[in-house]
Amino acid sequence: MTGISQTGAYLSAIDLLGKKYASANSKPRTAKDTIIDSIRRIDPKNADALEKQLNDTKQVIAQLQNSKVYGAQSSKAAAAEKLKRIKAEIQMLKAMGGDPRVVAKQIARLAKELAAAVREYASASGATSPDQTASTAVAANTFGNNVTALNTVAGSTTDSGTAVSASVAATAGSGETSAPEGKDKKVDGATQVQDSAATATTGAALAQGARQYQETQQQKFKNDVQEQGAKIMKKTLGAIADREFANDVSIVAARLKALAGQIKQRLHEKGDHKVDQDIRQIGQELLNVEKIVSAITAPNQGIMANDYA
């Protein structure tokens, strides 16, 4: 085994056992302590570094899980860290060999942990929301509707301004041509001119208001376009990350399935069926993983991560 593969295997082996070991003359020791000591006897150069790597990984996971600032992103990152650890443990299991029944139980444990990590990621990614393609289409339709509405508003305001101006002109012209003859005609004509001037002022104000409203709507539309574009970009990047995670999960699940099949064959060749229940459990957990991965990559199918809790 090369130095790199040894490093990955040793790092994973430290977490394989969960029980504590103790003797009458020593304080309780964990499986981690026992395995680290064994590694030191075989490869003392890497023992301390491996222990530090494991502690750092656990610390990162704990920090991400306890973080309330990053919310869903921290949950996704924590799930990704768990996936890395599971990968390393699979490499170790393939390298160490050992009792097939023990290995089968470890595979069952890893399959269960994989399902939990994928479920955590799916919950954080909002796997029941519409997929990116649908979101983009909806956004595009929204933009189109906004453009149509804006053009309608612009046209109506322009027409209103034109109508007001025409009305003002007509009224003014009417005042000039329909005034009565004589003294009364002069008085009535002056009154109509004043009314026409007031109407013209009002019409100009309305036209100016219409133009200002149109400009405001245009600016609002531009702002909406920028905001929606930023949201789409964010969703797109999130969708890419989701697909990458789902691909990694599928690879890990395939490795667990293949390893479980090898162990099952070895035991059945010896007539040993004691771990068949563990093998069935592995298959069920991996089936759950497959379904949740489908929810992550195609959320519009309506699959919820909690359905497989």
PDB file of C-alpha atoms in Angstrom:
ATOM      1  CA  MET A   1       0.000   0.000   0.000  1.00  0.00           C
ATOM      2  CA  THR A   2       1.338   3.409  -0.892  1.00  0.00           C
ATOM      3  CA  GLY A   3       1.805   6.168   1.674  1.00  0.00           C
ATOM      4  CA  ILE A   4      -1.245   8.051   0.390  1.00  0.00           C
ATOM      5  CA  SER A   5      -3.557   5.061   0.539  1.00  0.00           C
ATOM      6  CA  GLN A   6      -2.239   4.199   3.996  1.00  0.00           C
ATOM      7  CA  THR A   7      -3.028   7.702   5.170  1.00  0.00           C
ATOM      8  CA  GLY A   8      -6.619   7.475   3.964  1.00  0.00           C
ATOM      9  CA  ALA A   9      -7.070   4.016   5.408  1.00  0.00           C
ATOM     10  CA  TYR A  10      -5.612   4.891   8.791  1.00  0.00           C
ATOM     11  CA  LEU A  11      -7.654   8.062   9.085  1.00  0.00           C
ATOM     12  CA  SER A  12     -10.834   6.132   8.418  1.00  0.00           C
ATOM     13  CA  ALA A  13      -9.965   3.203  10.656  1.00  0.00           C
ATOM     14  CA  ILE A  14      -9.814   5.434  13.710  1.00  0.00           C
ATOM     15  CA  ASP A  15     -13.562   5.964  13.664  1.00  0.00           C
ATOM     16  CA  LEU A  16     -14.624   2.431  12.822  1.00  0.00           C
ATOM     17  CA  LEU A  17     -15.305   1.286  16.355  1.00  0.00           C
ATOM     18  CA  GLY A  18     -17.566   3.074  18.779  1.00  0.00           C
ATOM     19  CA  LYS A  19     -17.100   1.140  21.986  1.00  0.00           C
ATOM     20  CA  LYS A  20     -14.639   1.926  24.756  1.00  0.00           C
ATOM     21  CA  TYR A  21     -12.022  -0.541  25.874  1.00  0.00           C
ATOM     22  CA  ALA A  22     -10.787  -0.605  29.467  1.00  0.00           C
ATOM     23  CA  SER A  23      -8.575  -2.720  31.667  1.00  0.00           C
ATOM     24  CA  ALA A  24      -8.370  -3.059  35.427  1.00  0.00           C
ATOM     25  CA  ASN A  25      -5.120  -1.102  35.698  1.00  0.00           C
ATOM     26  CA  SER A  26      -5.808   1.685  33.166  1.00  0.00           C
ATOM     27  CA  LYS A  27      -8.362   4.363  32.523  1.00  0.00           C
ATOM     28  CA  PRO A  28     -11.030   3.687  29.871  1.00  0.00           C
ATOM     29  CA  ARG A  29      -9.652   3.834  26.349  1.00  0.00           C
ATOM     30  CA  THR A  30     -11.609   4.497  23.216  1.00  0.00           C
ATOM     31  CA  ALA A  31     -11.369   2.615  19.953  1.00  0.00           C
ATOM     32  CA  LYS A  32      -9.645   5.674  18.564  1.00  0.00           C
ATOM     33  CA  ASP A  33      -6.862   5.392  21.165  1.00  0.00           C
ATOM     34  CA  THR A  34      -6.447   1.693  20.515  1.00  0.00           C
ATOM     35  CA  ILE A  35      -6.199   2.073  16.750  1.00  0.00           C
ATOM     36  CA  ILE A  36      -3.881   5.072  16.965  1.00  0.00           C
ATOM     37  CA  ASP A  37      -1.535   3.026  19.172  1.00  0.00           C
ATOM     38  CA  SER A  38      -1.605   0.222  16.634  1.00  0.00           C
ATOM     39  CA  ILE A  39      -0.816   2.655  13.845  1.00  0.00           C
ATOM     40  CA  ARG A  40       2.104   4.067  15.820  1.00  0.00           C
ATOM     41  CA  ARG A  41       3.629   0.606  16.030  1.00  0.00           C
ATOM     42  CA  ILE A  42       3.266   0.142  12.277  1.00  0.00           C
ATOM     43  CA  ASP A  43       3.801   3.672  11.004  1.00  0.00           C
ATOM     44  CA  PRO A  44       4.820   6.074  13.812  1.00  0.00           C
ATOM     45  CA  LYS A  45       5.652   8.842  11.358  1.00  0.00           C
ATOM     46  CA  ASN A  46       2.039   9.275  10.275  1.00  0.00           C
ATOM     47  CA  ALA A  47       0.222   8.428  13.517  1.00  0.00           C
ATOM     48  CA  ASP A  48       0.163  11.932  14.998  1.00  0.00           C
ATOM     49  CA  ALA A  49      -0.729  13.519  11.671  1.00  0.00           C
ATOM     50  CA  LEU A  50      -3.592  11.087  11.156  1.00  0.00           C
ATOM     51  CA  GLU A  51      -4.951  11.709  14.625  1.00  0.00           C
ATOM     52  CA  LYS A  52      -4.835  15.461  14.042  1.00  0.00           C
ATOM     53  CA  GLN A  53      -6.602  15.116  10.693  1.00  0.00           C
ATOM     54  CA  LEU A  54      -9.401  13.114  12.267  1.00  0.00           C
ATOM     55  CA  ASN A  55      -9.791  15.591  15.120  1.00  0.00           C
ATOM     56  CA  ASP A  56      -9.807  18.494  12.669  1.00  0.00           C
ATOM     57  CA  THR A  57     -12.475  16.805  10.560  1.00  0.00           C
ATOM     58  CA  LYS A  58     -14.660  16.150  13.590  1.00  0.00           C
ATOM     59  CA  GLN A  59     -14.192  19.735  14.723  1.00  0.00           C
ATOM     60  CA  VAL A  60     -15.203  21.083  11.324  1.00  0.00           C
ATOM     61  CA  ILE A  61     -18.333  18.934  11.301  1.00  0.00           C
ATOM     62  CA  ALA A  62     -19.260  20.000  14.832  1.00  0.00           C
ATOM     63  CA  GLN A  63     -18.743  23.679  14.039  1.00  0.00           C
ATOM     64  CA  LEU A  64     -20.819  23.472  10.896  1.00  0.00           C
ATOM     65  CA  GLN A  65     -23.627  21.627  12.646  1.00  0.00           C
ATOM     66  CA  ASN A  66     -23.735  24.154  15.488  1.00  0.00           C
ATOM     67  CA  SER A  67     -23.589  27.186  13.218  1.00  0.00           C
ATOM     68  CA  LYS A  68     -26.819  29.166  12.995  1.00  0.00           C
ATOM     69  CA  VAL A  69     -25.310  31.881  10.839  1.00  0.00           C
ATOM     70  CA  TYR A  70     -24.916  29.929   7.638  1.00  0.00           C
ATOM     71  CA  GLY A  71     -28.098  27.889   7.990  1.00  0.00           C
ATOM     72  CA  ALA A  72     -28.707  25.637   5.026  1.00  0.00           C
ATOM     73  CA  GLN A  73     -25.224  26.157   3.596  1.00  0.00           C
ATOM     74  CA  SER A  74     -23.590  24.919   6.784  1.00  0.00           C
ATOM     75  CA  SER A  75     -25.844  21.851   6.757  1.00  0.00           C
ATOM     76  CA  LYS A  76     -24.811  21.120   3.183  1.00  0.00           C
ATOM     77  CA  ALA A  77     -21.144  21.551   4.060  1.00  0.00           C
ATOM     78  CA  ALA A  78     -21.515  19.250   7.066  1.00  0.00           C
ATOM     79  CA  ALA A  79     -23.143  16.588   4.877  1.00  0.00           C
ATOM     80  CA  ALA A  80     -20.294  16.916   2.361  1.00  0.00           C
ATOM     81  CA  GLU A  81     -17.730  16.421   5.145  1.00  0.00           C
ATOM     82  CA  LYS A  82     -19.545  13.282   6.276  1.00  0.00           C
ATOM     83  CA  LEU A  83     -19.494  11.999   2.720  1.00  0.00           C
ATOM     84  CA  LYS A  84     -15.709  12.461   2.581  1.00  0.00           C
ATOM     85  CA  ARG A  85     -15.296  10.486   5.793  1.00  0.00           C
ATOM     86  CA  ILE A  86     -17.500   7.676   4.491  1.00  0.00           C
ATOM     87  CA  LYS A  87     -15.393   7.525   1.320  1.00  0.00           C
ATOM     88  CA  ALA A  88     -12.239   7.137   3.389  1.00  0.00           C
ATOM     89  CA  GLU A  89     -13.762   4.387   5.520  1.00  0.00           C
ATOM     90  CA  ILE A  90     -14.793   2.457   2.417  1.00  0.00           C
ATOM     91  CA  GLN A  91     -11.204   2.575   1.193  1.00  0.00           C
ATOM     92  CA  MET A  92     -10.061   1.231   4.538  1.00  0.00           C
ATOM     93  CA  LEU A  93     -12.602  -1.605   4.494  1.00  0.00           C
ATOM     94  CA  LYS A  94     -11.464  -2.646   1.028  1.00  0.00           C
ATOM     95  CA  ALA A  95      -7.836  -2.646   2.139  1.00  0.00           C
ATOM     96  CA  MET A  96      -8.064  -4.293   5.546  1.00  0.00           C
ATOM     97  CA  GLY A  97     -10.050  -7.418   4.707  1.00  0.00           C
ATOM     98  CA  GLY A  98     -10.759  -9.291   7.936  1.00  0.00           C
ATOM     99  CA  ASP A  99     -13.823 -11.174   9.150  1.00  0.00           C
ATOM    100  CA  PRO A 100     -16.522 -10.840   6.455  1.00  0.00           C
ATOM    101  CA  ARG A 101     -19.248 -10.703   9.096  1.00  0.00           C
ATOM    102  CA  VAL A 102     -17.583  -7.748  10.813  1.00  0.00           C
ATOM    103  CA  VAL A 103     -17.065  -6.035   7.473  1.00  0.00           C
ATOM    104  CA  ALA A 104     -20.731  -6.586   6.579  1.00  0.00           C
ATOM    105  CA  LYS A 105     -21.838  -4.843   9.763  1.00  0.00           C
ATOM    106  CA  GLN A 106     -19.497  -1.946   9.043  1.00  0.00           C
ATOM    107  CA  ILE A 107     -20.912  -1.634   5.521  1.00  0.00           C
ATOM    108  CA  ALA A 108     -24.424  -1.564   6.986  1.00  0.00           C
ATOM    109  CA  ARG A 109     -23.358   1.206   9.358  1.00  0.00           C
ATOM    110  CA  LEU A 110     -21.810   3.235   6.544  1.00  0.00           C
ATOM    111  CA  ALA A 111     -24.908   2.798   4.373  1.00  0.00           C
ATOM    112  CA  LYS A 112     -27.050   4.114   7.213  1.00  0.00           C
ATOM    113  CA  GLU A 113     -24.713   7.076   7.760  1.00  0.00           C
ATOM    114  CA  LEU A 114     -24.710   7.798   4.033  1.00  0.00           C
ATOM    115  CA  ALA A 115     -28.510   7.897   3.977  1.00  0.00           C
ATOM    116  CA  ALA A 116     -28.509  10.262   6.971  1.00  0.00           C
ATOM    117  CA  ALA A 117     -25.978  12.597   5.327  1.00  0.00           C
ATOM    118  CA  VAL A 118     -27.915  12.673   2.058  1.00  0.00           C
ATOM    119  CA  ARG A 119     -31.171  13.296   3.926  1.00  0.00           C
ATOM    120  CA  GLU A 120     -29.542  16.199   5.772  1.00  0.00           C
ATOM    121  CA  TYR A 121     -28.307  17.690   2.498  1.00  0.00           C
ATOM    122  CA  ALA A 122     -31.684  17.265   0.817  1.00  0.00           C
ATOM    123  CA  SER A 123     -33.475  19.014   3.673  1.00  0.00           C
ATOM    124  CA  ALA A 124     -31.051  21.942   3.451  1.00  0.00           C
ATOM    125  CA  SER A 125     -31.336  22.234  -0.328  1.00  0.00           C
ATOM    126  CA  GLY A 126     -35.137  22.416  -0.335  1.00  0.00           C
ATOM    127  CA  ALA A 127     -35.594  19.361  -2.489  1.00  0.00           C
ATOM    128  CA  THR A 128     -39.327  19.989  -3.013  1.00  0.00           C
ATOM    129  CA  SER A 129     -38.905  23.346  -4.780  1.00  0.00           C
ATOM    130  CA  PRO A 130     -39.233  23.568  -8.606  1.00  0.00           C
ATOM    131  CA  ASP A 131     -36.103  22.647 -10.509  1.00  0.00           C
ATOM    132  CA  GLN A 132     -33.796  25.219 -12.020  1.00  0.00           C
ATOM    133  CA  THR A 133     -35.252  24.916 -15.495  1.00  0.00           C
ATOM    134  CA  ALA A 134     -38.759  25.593 -14.282  1.00  0.00           C
ATOM    135  CA  SER A 135     -37.555  28.478 -12.125  1.00  0.00           C
ATOM    136  CA  THR A 136     -35.800  30.055 -15.067  1.00  0.00           C
ATOM    137  CA  ALA A 137     -38.871  29.665 -17.263  1.00  0.00           C
ATOM    138  CA  VAL A 138     -41.116  31.246 -14.637  1.00  0.00           C
ATOM    139  CA  ALA A 139     -38.697  34.127 -14.236  1.00  0.00           C
ATOM    140  CA  ALA A 140     -38.562  34.629 -17.994  1.00  0.00           C
ATOM    141  CA  ASN A 141     -42.351  34.662 -18.196  1.00  0.00           C
ATOM    142  CA  THR A 142     -42.455  37.169 -15.361  1.00  0.00           C
ATOM    143  CA  PHE A 143     -40.053  39.408 -17.230  1.00  0.00           C
ATOM    144  CA  GLY A 144     -42.153  39.140 -20.374  1.00  0.00           C
ATOM    145  CA  ASN A 145     -45.325  40.014 -18.500  1.00  0.00           C
ATOM    146  CA  ASN A 146     -43.603  42.981 -16.892  1.00  0.00           C
ATOM    147  CA  VAL A 147     -42.460  44.232 -20.288  1.00  0.00           C
ATOM    148  CA  THR A 148     -45.985  43.956 -21.673  1.00  0.00           C
ATOM    149  CA  ALA A 149     -47.450  45.731 -18.669  1.00  0.00           C
ATOM    150  CA  LEU A 150     -44.841  48.453 -18.877  1.00  0.00           C
ATOM    151  CA  ASN A 151     -45.513  49.039 -22.557  1.00  0.00           C
ATOM    152  CA  THR A 152     -49.238  49.214 -21.832  1.00  0.00           C
ATOM    153  CA  VAL A 153     -48.698  51.757 -19.082  1.00  0.00           C
ATOM    154  CA  ALA A 154     -46.351  53.784 -21.251  1.00  0.00           C
ATOM    155  CA  GLY A 155     -48.792  53.774 -24.130  1.00  0.00           C
ATOM    156  CA  SER A 156     -51.730  54.728 -21.960  1.00  0.00           C
ATOM    157  CA  THR A 157     -49.882  57.561 -20.274  1.00  0.00           C
ATOM    158  CA  THR A 158     -48.653  58.898 -23.594  1.00  0.00           C
ATOM    159  CA  ASP A 159     -52.150  58.693 -25.048  1.00  0.00           C
ATOM    160  CA  SER A 160     -53.514  60.411 -21.957  1.00  0.00           C
ATOM    161  CA  GLY A 161     -51.049  63.251 -22.342  1.00  0.00           C
ATOM    162  CA  THR A 162     -51.888  63.613 -26.004  1.00  0.00           C
ATOM    163  CA  ALA A 163     -55.592  63.535 -25.260  1.00  0.00           C
ATOM    164  CA  VAL A 164     -55.217  66.183 -22.597  1.00  0.00           C
ATOM    165  CA  SER A 165     -53.250  68.437 -24.943  1.00  0.00           C
ATOM    166  CA  ALA A 166     -55.820  67.967 -27.684  1.00  0.00           C
ATOM    167  CA  SER A 167     -58.608  68.740 -25.256  1.00  0.00           C
ATOM    168  CA  VAL A 168     -56.838  71.882 -24.135  1.00  0.00           C
ATOM    169  CA  ALA A 169     -56.325  73.032 -27.707  1.00  0.00           C
ATOM    170  CA  ALA A 170     -59.932  72.355 -28.591  1.00  0.00           C
ATOM    171  CA  THR A 171     -61.168  74.243 -25.571  1.00  0.00           C
ATOM    172  CA  ALA A 172     -58.916  77.180 -26.280  1.00  0.00           C
ATOM    173  CA  GLY A 173     -60.008  77.275 -29.898  1.00  0.00           C
ATOM    174  CA  SER A 174     -63.614  77.082 -28.860  1.00  0.00           C
ATOM    175  CA  GLY A 175     -63.155  80.099 -26.613  1.00  0.00           C
ATOM    176  CA  GLU A 176     -61.762  82.144 -29.454  1.00  0.00           C
ATOM    177  CA  THR A 177     -64.431  81.327 -32.063  1.00  0.00           C
ATOM    178  CA  SER A 178     -67.610  81.089 -30.033  1.00  0.00           C
ATOM    179  CA  ALA A 179     -67.422  84.352 -28.076  1.00  0.00           C
ATOM    180  CA  PRO A 180     -70.584  86.531 -28.515  1.00  0.00           C
ATOM    181  CA  GLU A 181     -70.374  89.888 -30.323  1.00  0.00           C
ATOM    182  CA  GLY A 182     -70.290  93.174 -28.447  1.00  0.00           C
ATOM    183  CA  LYS A 183     -69.388  93.968 -24.852  1.00  0.00           C
ATOM    184  CA  ASP A 184     -70.762  90.727 -23.473  1.00  0.00           C
ATOM    185  CA  LYS A 185     -68.800  88.893 -26.102  1.00  0.00           C
ATOM    186  CA  LYS A 186     -65.546  90.477 -24.899  1.00  0.00           C
ATOM    187  CA  VAL A 187     -66.248  89.561 -21.279  1.00  0.00           C
ATOM    188  CA  ASP A 188     -67.223  86.003 -22.125  1.00  0.00           C
ATOM    189  CA  GLY A 189     -64.225  85.687 -24.419  1.00  0.00           C
ATOM    190  CA  ALA A 190     -61.835  86.817 -21.676  1.00  0.00           C
ATOM    191  CA  THR A 191     -63.360  84.338 -19.230  1.00  0.00           C
ATOM    192  CA  GLN A 192     -63.028  81.515 -21.696  1.00  0.00           C
ATOM    193  CA  VAL A 193     -59.418  82.420 -22.384  1.00  0.00           C
ATOM    194  CA  GLN A 194     -58.678  82.270 -18.642  1.00  0.00           C
ATOM    195  CA  ASP A 195     -60.436  78.910 -18.386  1.00  0.00           C
ATOM    196  CA  SER A 196     -58.506  77.652 -21.379  1.00  0.00           C
ATOM    197  CA  ALA A 197     -55.229  78.790 -19.833  1.00  0.00           C
ATOM    198  CA  ALA A 198     -56.073  76.998 -16.576  1.00  0.00           C
ATOM    199  CA  THR A 199     -57.031  73.872 -18.480  1.00  0.00           C
ATOM    200  CA  ALA A 200     -53.800  74.049 -20.455  1.00  0.00           C
ATOM    201  CA  THR A 201     -51.798  74.294 -17.231  1.00  0.00           C
ATOM    202  CA  THR A 202     -53.636  71.305 -15.774  1.00  0.00           C
ATOM    203  CA  GLY A 203     -53.094  69.316 -18.956  1.00  0.00           C
ATOM    204  CA  ALA A 204     -49.394  70.066 -18.977  1.00  0.00           C
ATOM    205  CA  ALA A 205     -49.124  68.958 -15.347  1.00  0.00           C
ATOM    206  CA  LEU A 206     -50.943  65.716 -16.119  1.00  0.00           C
ATOM    207  CA  ALA A 207     -48.693  65.055 -19.094  1.00  0.00           C
ATOM    208  CA  GLN A 208     -45.603  65.686 -16.971  1.00  0.00           C
ATOM    209  CA  GLY A 209     -46.938  63.351 -14.282  1.00  0.00           C
ATOM    210  CA  ALA A 210     -47.544  60.672 -16.900  1.00  0.00           C
ATOM    211  CA  ARG A 211     -43.963  60.955 -18.140  1.00  0.00           C
ATOM    212  CA  GLN A 212     -42.591  60.771 -14.605  1.00  0.00           C
ATOM    213  CA  TYR A 213     -44.725  57.712 -13.881  1.00  0.00           C
ATOM    214  CA  GLN A 214     -43.456  56.041 -17.043  1.00  0.00           C
ATOM    215  CA  GLU A 215     -39.839  56.754 -16.098  1.00  0.00           C
ATOM    216  CA  THR A 216     -40.440  55.389 -12.593  1.00  0.00           C
ATOM    217  CA  GLN A 217     -41.962  52.197 -13.976  1.00  0.00           C
ATOM    218  CA  GLN A 218     -39.047  51.739 -16.366  1.00  0.00           C
ATOM    219  CA  GLN A 219     -36.516  52.103 -13.549  1.00  0.00           C
ATOM    220  CA  LYS A 220     -38.492  49.710 -11.372  1.00  0.00           C
ATOM    221  CA  PHE A 221     -38.513  47.192 -14.186  1.00  0.00           C
ATOM    222  CA  LYS A 222     -34.727  47.470 -14.586  1.00  0.00           C
ATOM    223  CA  ASN A 223     -34.273  46.932 -10.855  1.00  0.00           C
ATOM    224  CA  ASP A 224     -36.576  43.901 -10.952  1.00  0.00           C
ATOM    225  CA  VAL A 225     -34.598  42.435 -13.850  1.00  0.00           C
ATOM    226  CA  GLN A 226     -31.327  42.801 -11.946  1.00  0.00           C
ATOM    227  CA  GLU A 227     -32.801  41.316  -8.777  1.00  0.00           C
ATOM    228  CA  GLN A 228     -34.340  38.358 -10.572  1.00  0.00           C
ATOM    229  CA  GLY A 229     -31.104  37.809 -12.494  1.00  0.00           C
ATOM    230  CA  ALA A 230     -29.141  37.637  -9.243  1.00  0.00           C
ATOM    231  CA  LYS A 231     -31.634  35.150  -7.814  1.00  0.00           C
ATOM    232  CA  ILE A 232     -31.418  32.960 -10.907  1.00  0.00           C
ATOM    233  CA  MET A 233     -27.614  33.010 -10.771  1.00  0.00           C
ATOM    234  CA  LYS A 234     -27.683  31.987  -7.111  1.00  0.00           C
ATOM    235  CA  LYS A 235     -30.099  29.149  -7.842  1.00  0.00           C
ATOM    236  CA  THR A 236     -28.002  28.029 -10.796  1.00  0.00           C
ATOM    237  CA  LEU A 237     -24.833  27.815  -8.701  1.00  0.00           C
ATOM    238  CA  GLY A 238     -26.764  25.954  -6.014  1.00  0.00           C
ATOM    239  CA  ALA A 239     -28.107  23.506  -8.587  1.00  0.00           C
ATOM    240  CA  ILE A 240     -24.579  22.821  -9.850  1.00  0.00           C
ATOM    241  CA  ALA A 241     -23.373  22.095  -6.306  1.00  0.00           C
ATOM    242  CA  ASP A 242     -26.376  19.829  -5.740  1.00  0.00           C
ATOM    243  CA  ARG A 243     -25.606  17.811  -8.873  1.00  0.00           C
ATOM    244  CA  GLU A 244     -21.950  17.418  -7.883  1.00  0.00           C
ATOM    245  CA  PHE A 245     -22.933  16.196  -4.424  1.00  0.00           C
ATOM    246  CA  ALA A 246     -25.501  13.813  -5.895  1.00  0.00           C
ATOM    247  CA  ASN A 247     -22.904  12.373  -8.285  1.00  0.00           C
ATOM    248  CA  ASP A 248     -20.463  11.779  -5.420  1.00  0.00           C
ATOM    249  CA  VAL A 249     -23.187  10.091  -3.398  1.00  0.00           C
ATOM    250  CA  SER A 250     -24.067   7.807  -6.301  1.00  0.00           C
ATOM    251  CA  ILE A 251     -20.420   6.749  -6.612  1.00  0.00           C
ATOM    252  CA  VAL A 252     -20.148   6.027  -2.881  1.00  0.00           C
ATOM    253  CA  ALA A 253     -23.432   4.097  -2.887  1.00  0.00           C
ATOM    254  CA  ALA A 254     -22.231   1.981  -5.817  1.00  0.00           C
ATOM    255  CA  ARG A 255     -19.014   1.153  -3.945  1.00  0.00           C
ATOM    256  CA  LEU A 256     -20.941   0.101  -0.845  1.00  0.00           C
ATOM    257  CA  LYS A 257     -23.276  -2.028  -2.935  1.00  0.00           C
ATOM    258  CA  ALA A 258     -20.380  -3.739  -4.713  1.00  0.00           C
ATOM    259  CA  LEU A 259     -18.525  -4.362  -1.461  1.00  0.00           C
ATOM    260  CA  ALA A 260     -21.648  -5.773   0.175  1.00  0.00           C
ATOM    261  CA  GLY A 261     -22.133  -8.097  -2.790  1.00  0.00           C
ATOM    262  CA  GLN A 262     -18.578  -9.389  -2.467  1.00  0.00           C
ATOM    263  CA  ILE A 263     -18.989 -10.048   1.255  1.00  0.00           C
ATOM    264  CA  LYS A 264     -22.307 -11.800   0.695  1.00  0.00           C
ATOM    265  CA  GLN A 265     -20.777 -14.062  -1.945  1.00  0.00           C
ATOM    266  CA  ARG A 266     -17.823 -14.963   0.290  1.00  0.00           C
ATOM    267  CA  LEU A 267     -20.101 -15.892   3.172  1.00  0.00           C
ATOM    268  CA  HIS A 268     -22.577 -17.829   1.064  1.00  0.00           C
ATOM    269  CA  GLU A 269     -19.748 -19.871  -0.410  1.00  0.00           C
ATOM    270  CA  LYS A 270     -19.083 -21.007   3.151  1.00  0.00           C
ATOM    271  CA  GLY A 271     -22.758 -21.632   3.815  1.00  0.00           C
ATOM    272  CA  ASP A 272     -22.890 -18.669   6.201  1.00  0.00           C
ATOM    273  CA  HIS A 273     -26.166 -16.736   6.094  1.00  0.00           C
ATOM    274  CA  LYS A 274     -25.918 -15.010   9.465  1.00  0.00           C
ATOM    275  CA  VAL A 275     -25.420 -11.551   7.972  1.00  0.00           C
ATOM    276  CA  ASP A 276     -28.195 -11.760   5.402  1.00  0.00           C
ATOM    277  CA  GLN A 277     -30.224  -9.350   7.529  1.00  0.00           C
ATOM    278  CA  ASP A 278     -27.360  -6.855   7.441  1.00  0.00           C
ATOM    279  CA  ILE A 279     -27.104  -7.249   3.670  1.00  0.00           C
ATOM    280  CA  ARG A 280     -30.835  -6.592   3.298  1.00  0.00           C
ATOM    281  CA  GLN A 281     -30.496  -3.525   5.507  1.00  0.00           C
ATOM    282  CA  ILE A 282     -27.691  -2.260   3.284  1.00  0.00           C
ATOM    283  CA  GLY A 283     -29.902  -2.672   0.228  1.00  0.00           C
ATOM    284  CA  GLN A 284     -32.767  -0.791   1.873  1.00  0.00           C
ATOM    285  CA  GLU A 285     -30.559   2.083   2.981  1.00  0.00           C
ATOM    286  CA  LEU A 286     -29.017   2.385  -0.474  1.00  0.00           C
ATOM    287  CA  LEU A 287     -32.487   2.390  -2.012  1.00  0.00           C
ATOM    288  CA  ASN A 288     -33.394   5.291   0.275  1.00  0.00           C
ATOM    289  CA  VAL A 289     -30.205   7.051  -0.783  1.00  0.00           C
ATOM    290  CA  GLU A 290     -31.145   6.646  -4.443  1.00  0.00           C
ATOM    291  CA  LYS A 291     -34.599   8.113  -3.865  1.00  0.00           C
ATOM    292  CA  ILE A 292     -33.280  11.093  -1.919  1.00  0.00           C
ATOM    293  CA  VAL A 293     -30.644  11.760  -4.570  1.00  0.00           C
ATOM    294  CA  SER A 294     -33.468  11.874  -7.105  1.00  0.00           C
ATOM    295  CA  ALA A 295     -35.177  14.475  -4.919  1.00  0.00           C
ATOM    296  CA  ILE A 296     -32.011  16.588  -4.872  1.00  0.00           C
ATOM    297  CA  THR A 297     -31.423  16.510  -8.617  1.00  0.00           C
ATOM    298  CA  ALA A 298     -35.093  16.701  -9.635  1.00  0.00           C
ATOM    299  CA  PRO A 299     -36.980  18.497  -6.828  1.00  0.00           C
ATOM    300  CA  ASN A 300     -40.055  19.043  -8.988  1.00  0.00           C
ATOM    301  CA  GLN A 301     -40.855  15.342  -8.613  1.00  0.00           C
ATOM    302  CA  GLY A 302     -42.191  16.220  -5.175  1.00  0.00           C
ATOM    303  CA  ILE A 303     -40.047  13.780  -3.203  1.00  0.00           C
ATOM    304  CA  MET A 304     -39.419  14.959   0.325  1.00  0.00           C
ATOM    305  CA  ALA A 305     -36.396  13.858   2.318  1.00  0.00           C
ATOM    306  CA  ASN A 306     -38.554  13.326   5.388  1.00  0.00           C
ATOM    307  CA  ASP A 307     -40.481  10.611   3.570  1.00  0.00           C
ATOM    308  CA  TYR A 308     -37.501   8.320   4.137  1.00  0.00           C
ATOM    309  CA  ALA A 309     -36.766   9.211   7.758  1.00  0.00           C
TER     310      ALA A 309
END
